[in-house]
Tab-separated table of C-alpha atoms in Angstrom:
chain	number	residue	atom	x	y	z
A	1	MET	CA	-4.873	-2.002	-11.074
A	2	ARG	CA	-4.475	0.726	-13.789
A	3	ASN	CA	-0.771	1.359	-13.331
A	4	GLN	CA	1.490	-1.296	-14.895
A	5	ALA	CA	4.030	-0.677	-12.125
A	6	SER	CA	1.477	-1.644	-9.595
A	7	ARG	CA	0.902	-4.731	-11.547
A	8	ALA	CA	4.595	-5.552	-11.725
A	9	ILE	CA	5.050	-5.088	-7.980
A	10	PHE	CA	2.018	-7.419	-7.267
A	11	ASP	CA	3.540	-9.985	-9.890
A	12	TYR	CA	6.846	-9.759	-7.942
A	13	TRP	CA	5.107	-10.391	-4.632
A	14	ILE	CA	3.027	-13.190	-5.884
A	15	ASN	CA	5.999	-14.985	-7.260
A	16	LEU	CA	7.722	-14.818	-3.846
A	17	LYS	CA	4.688	-16.062	-2.006
A	18	ARG	CA	4.763	-19.777	-1.142
A	19	ASP	CA	2.249	-22.200	0.400
A	20	GLY	CA	-0.081	-19.429	1.149
A	21	MET	CA	2.433	-17.682	3.316
A	22	ALA	CA	3.455	-13.977	2.929
A	23	PRO	CA	7.072	-13.704	1.694
A	24	LEU	CA	9.882	-12.964	4.066
A	25	LYS	CA	11.205	-9.385	4.079
A	26	THR	CA	14.675	-10.777	3.328
A	27	GLU	CA	13.366	-12.380	0.076
A	28	ILE	CA	12.624	-8.959	-1.358
A	29	ASP	CA	15.531	-8.033	-3.585
A	30	PRO	CA	15.695	-4.151	-4.182
A	31	ALA	CA	17.799	-4.749	-7.187
A	32	ALA	CA	14.753	-6.606	-8.775
A	33	LEU	CA	12.553	-3.406	-8.299
A	34	ARG	CA	15.216	-0.778	-8.623
A	35	HIS	CA	13.373	1.387	-11.037
A	36	LEU	CA	10.378	1.449	-8.589
A	37	LEU	CA	12.187	1.954	-5.347
A	38	PRO	CA	11.267	5.695	-5.085
A	39	HIS	CA	7.518	4.609	-4.975
A	40	LEU	CA	7.913	1.722	-2.382
A	41	PHE	CA	7.636	1.747	1.415
A	42	MET	CA	7.668	-0.704	4.231
A	43	ALA	CA	5.489	-0.290	7.469
A	44	ALA	CA	5.262	-2.248	10.738
A	45	MET	CA	4.158	-1.939	14.361
A	46	ASP	CA	6.515	0.322	16.370
A	47	PRO	CA	7.125	-0.481	19.996
A	48	ALA	CA	4.075	1.586	21.058
A	49	GLY	CA	1.861	-0.696	18.735
A	50	THR	CA	1.380	1.933	16.197
A	51	LEU	CA	1.675	0.962	12.385
A	52	ALA	CA	4.655	3.330	11.308
A	53	PHE	CA	6.745	3.625	8.296
A	54	ARG	CA	10.137	1.794	8.433
A	55	LEU	CA	11.260	3.035	4.959
A	56	ALA	CA	9.656	5.358	2.502
A	57	GLY	CA	10.885	5.903	-1.086
A	58	THR	CA	12.206	9.277	-2.287
A	59	ARG	CA	9.333	9.885	-4.535
A	60	ILE	CA	6.835	9.518	-1.788
A	61	CYS	CA	8.867	11.840	0.570
A	62	GLU	CA	9.140	14.293	-2.308
A	63	LEU	CA	5.408	14.189	-2.970
A	64	PHE	CA	4.760	15.245	0.668
A	65	ASP	CA	7.886	17.212	1.101
A	66	ARG	CA	8.691	15.395	4.305
A	67	GLU	CA	10.368	12.285	5.556
A	68	PHE	CA	8.130	9.345	6.666
A	69	ARG	CA	10.625	7.088	8.298
A	70	GLY	CA	9.384	6.338	11.817
A	71	LYS	CA	6.141	8.352	11.325
A	72	PRO	CA	2.785	6.709	11.955
A	73	PHE	CA	1.114	5.352	8.761
A	74	ALA	CA	-2.034	7.445	9.851
A	75	ASP	CA	0.169	10.547	9.250
A	76	VAL	CA	-0.124	10.371	5.478
A	77	TRP	CA	-3.951	10.495	5.515
A	78	GLN	CA	-6.318	13.291	6.100
A	79	GLU	CA	-6.841	13.570	9.752
A	80	THR	CA	-10.501	12.960	9.642
A	81	ASP	CA	-10.091	10.030	7.185
A	82	HIS	CA	-7.234	7.926	8.588
A	83	ARG	CA	-9.236	5.249	10.622
A	84	GLN	CA	-10.356	3.202	7.643
A	85	PRO	CA	-6.926	3.128	5.892
A	86	VAL	CA	-5.191	2.096	8.947
A	87	GLU	CA	-7.880	-0.586	9.651
A	88	ILE	CA	-7.335	-1.916	6.128
A	89	ALA	CA	-3.510	-1.996	6.585
A	90	HIS	CA	-4.032	-3.962	9.786
A	91	GLY	CA	-6.298	-6.352	7.976
A	92	VAL	CA	-3.645	-6.965	5.316
A	93	ILE	CA	-1.086	-7.861	7.990
A	94	HIS	CA	-3.422	-10.101	9.964
A	95	SER	CA	-5.277	-11.902	7.104
A	96	GLN	CA	-1.989	-12.031	4.880
A	97	GLN	CA	-4.222	-10.708	1.958
A	98	PRO	CA	-3.018	-7.969	-0.214
A	99	ALA	CA	-5.113	-4.857	-0.884
A	100	LEU	CA	-5.367	-2.159	-3.493
A	101	LEU	CA	-6.433	1.342	-2.300
A	102	ASP	CA	-7.586	4.046	-4.779
A	103	VAL	CA	-6.501	7.232	-3.093
A	104	LEU	CA	-6.309	10.884	-3.875
A	105	ALA	CA	-3.228	12.999	-3.093
A	106	SER	CA	-4.294	16.583	-2.185
A	107	ASN	CA	-2.470	19.728	-1.674
A	108	GLY	CA	-5.690	21.245	-0.358
A	109	HIS	CA	-6.820	22.587	-3.726
A	110	ILE	CA	-5.746	20.135	-6.471
A	111	ARG	CA	-6.279	16.262	-6.140
A	112	HIS	CA	-4.391	13.612	-8.153
A	113	ALA	CA	-5.404	9.983	-8.391
A	114	TYR	CA	-2.964	7.429	-6.917
A	115	GLU	CA	-2.939	3.787	-6.317
A	116	MET	CA	-1.583	2.278	-2.940
A	117	LEU	CA	-0.633	-1.265	-2.977
A	118	LEU	CA	-0.397	-3.041	0.470
A	119	LEU	CA	1.222	-6.400	0.495
A	120	PRO	CA	1.830	-8.550	3.603
A	121	ILE	CA	5.266	-9.744	4.453
A	122	ARG	CA	6.973	-11.581	7.221
A	123	SER	CA	10.062	-10.713	9.289
A	124	VAL	CA	12.599	-13.463	9.861
A	125	GLU	CA	11.626	-14.073	13.459
A	126	THR	CA	7.943	-14.712	12.939
A	127	ALA	CA	5.804	-17.203	10.963
A	128	ALA	CA	2.869	-14.814	10.545
A	129	SER	CA	2.751	-11.617	8.484
A	130	ASP	CA	3.901	-8.639	10.649
A	131	ARG	CA	4.490	-5.806	8.216
A	132	ILE	CA	3.586	-4.244	4.942
A	133	PHE	CA	5.476	-3.947	1.747
A	134	GLY	CA	3.695	-1.076	-0.188
A	135	ALA	CA	3.687	1.122	-3.106
A	136	LEU	CA	2.185	4.536	-3.893
A	137	LEU	CA	1.934	5.203	-7.510
A	138	PRO	CA	-0.018	7.526	-9.825
A	139	ALA	CA	-3.026	5.824	-11.096
A	140	VAL	CA	-2.018	6.334	-14.686
A	141	SER	CA	1.279	5.984	-16.550
A	142	PRO	CA	3.224	7.843	-17.763
A	143	TYR	CA	3.359	9.594	-14.373
A	144	PRO	CA	1.629	12.966	-14.486
A	145	VAL	CA	3.019	16.144	-12.942
A	146	THR	CA	1.513	16.357	-9.478
A	147	ALA	CA	0.908	19.577	-7.634
A	148	THR	CA	3.270	19.439	-4.630
A	149	PRO	CA	3.587	19.136	-1.792
A	150	ALA	CA	0.706	16.951	-1.086
A	151	MET	CA	-0.802	17.660	2.299
A	152	PHE	CA	-2.637	14.203	2.702
A	153	LEU	CA	-4.247	11.262	1.018
A	154	THR	CA	-7.888	10.466	1.039
A	155	LEU	CA	-9.393	6.991	0.513
A	156	GLU	CA	-11.749	6.813	-2.501
A	157	ASN	CA	-12.108	3.064	-2.732
A	158	TRP	CA	-10.390	-0.254	-1.909
A	159	THR	CA	-10.454	-3.871	-2.405
A	160	PHE	CA	-8.537	-7.078	-1.186
A	161	LEU	CA	-6.784	-8.801	-4.039
A	162	THR	CA	-7.194	-12.456	-4.616
A	163	GLY	CA	-5.672	-14.816	-7.076
A	164	GLY	CA	-3.157	-17.639	-6.786
A	165	GLY	CA	-0.811	-16.723	-9.567
A	166	SER	CA	0.773	-13.798	-11.119
A	167	TYR	CA	-1.413	-10.925	-12.163
A	168	PHE	CA	-0.982	-11.660	-15.920
A	169	GLY	CA	-1.385	-15.322	-15.478
A	170	VAL	CA	-4.494	-15.430	-13.168
A	171	PRO	CA	-7.386	-12.868	-13.018
A	172	VAL	CA	-7.146	-10.807	-9.883
A	173	THR	CA	-10.533	-10.207	-8.381
A	174	GLY	CA	-11.689	-7.863	-5.736
A	175	ASP	CA	-13.014	-8.996	-2.405
A	176	ARG	CA	-14.555	-5.935	-0.740
A	177	ARG	CA	-14.904	-7.298	2.762
A	178	SER	CA	-14.330	-5.095	5.669
A	179	PHE	CA	-13.401	-6.037	9.143
A	180	SER	CA	-16.099	-3.687	10.555
A	181	HIS	CA	-18.403	-4.321	7.667
A	182	THR	CA	-22.148	-4.815	8.506
A	183	PRO	CA	-24.317	-6.690	5.884
A	184	GLY	CA	-25.704	-4.416	3.294
A	185	ARG	CA	-23.178	-1.603	3.666
A	186	SER	CA	-20.273	-0.834	1.402
A	187	PRO	CA	-16.924	-1.035	3.109
A	188	SER	CA	-15.728	2.167	1.363
């Protein structure tokens, strides 16, 4: 993680996590992350079984000049490049393991580096993770001016995040597994 805000969000999530279980969505206190709310989102399965945004922060909507609430998670990605990010998001939910994606936001001509953090969380009704608490932040701080509106994201690289404690207390290491990964082939 290059952006300190991404690290802070990951730390916050790790500190809510107990006994290897993803935190409950009701445990997330918006006031604790108020200065980062414009960069945060939640996604879950909609009634049709599609991973869709439940909430998207104002900075994310401004970046793309559109509202994402209720829209499929795949809609933020380049049409020809959405399969793997959606698989990764499903993997985060099912494995209850967070992931960090290096992405590029593109307006078709200019591309800017961003980090997307995908953190599994649970709703009150279930014991297993069933949604994502996420963030989309510029890869560097302070936030650069980005050519807007961005048309789509493209996936550059990704990794599962491991570590039992907070980011600053325990090294976070990448686990580059892929669900459709074949031995000898990189998942990204």
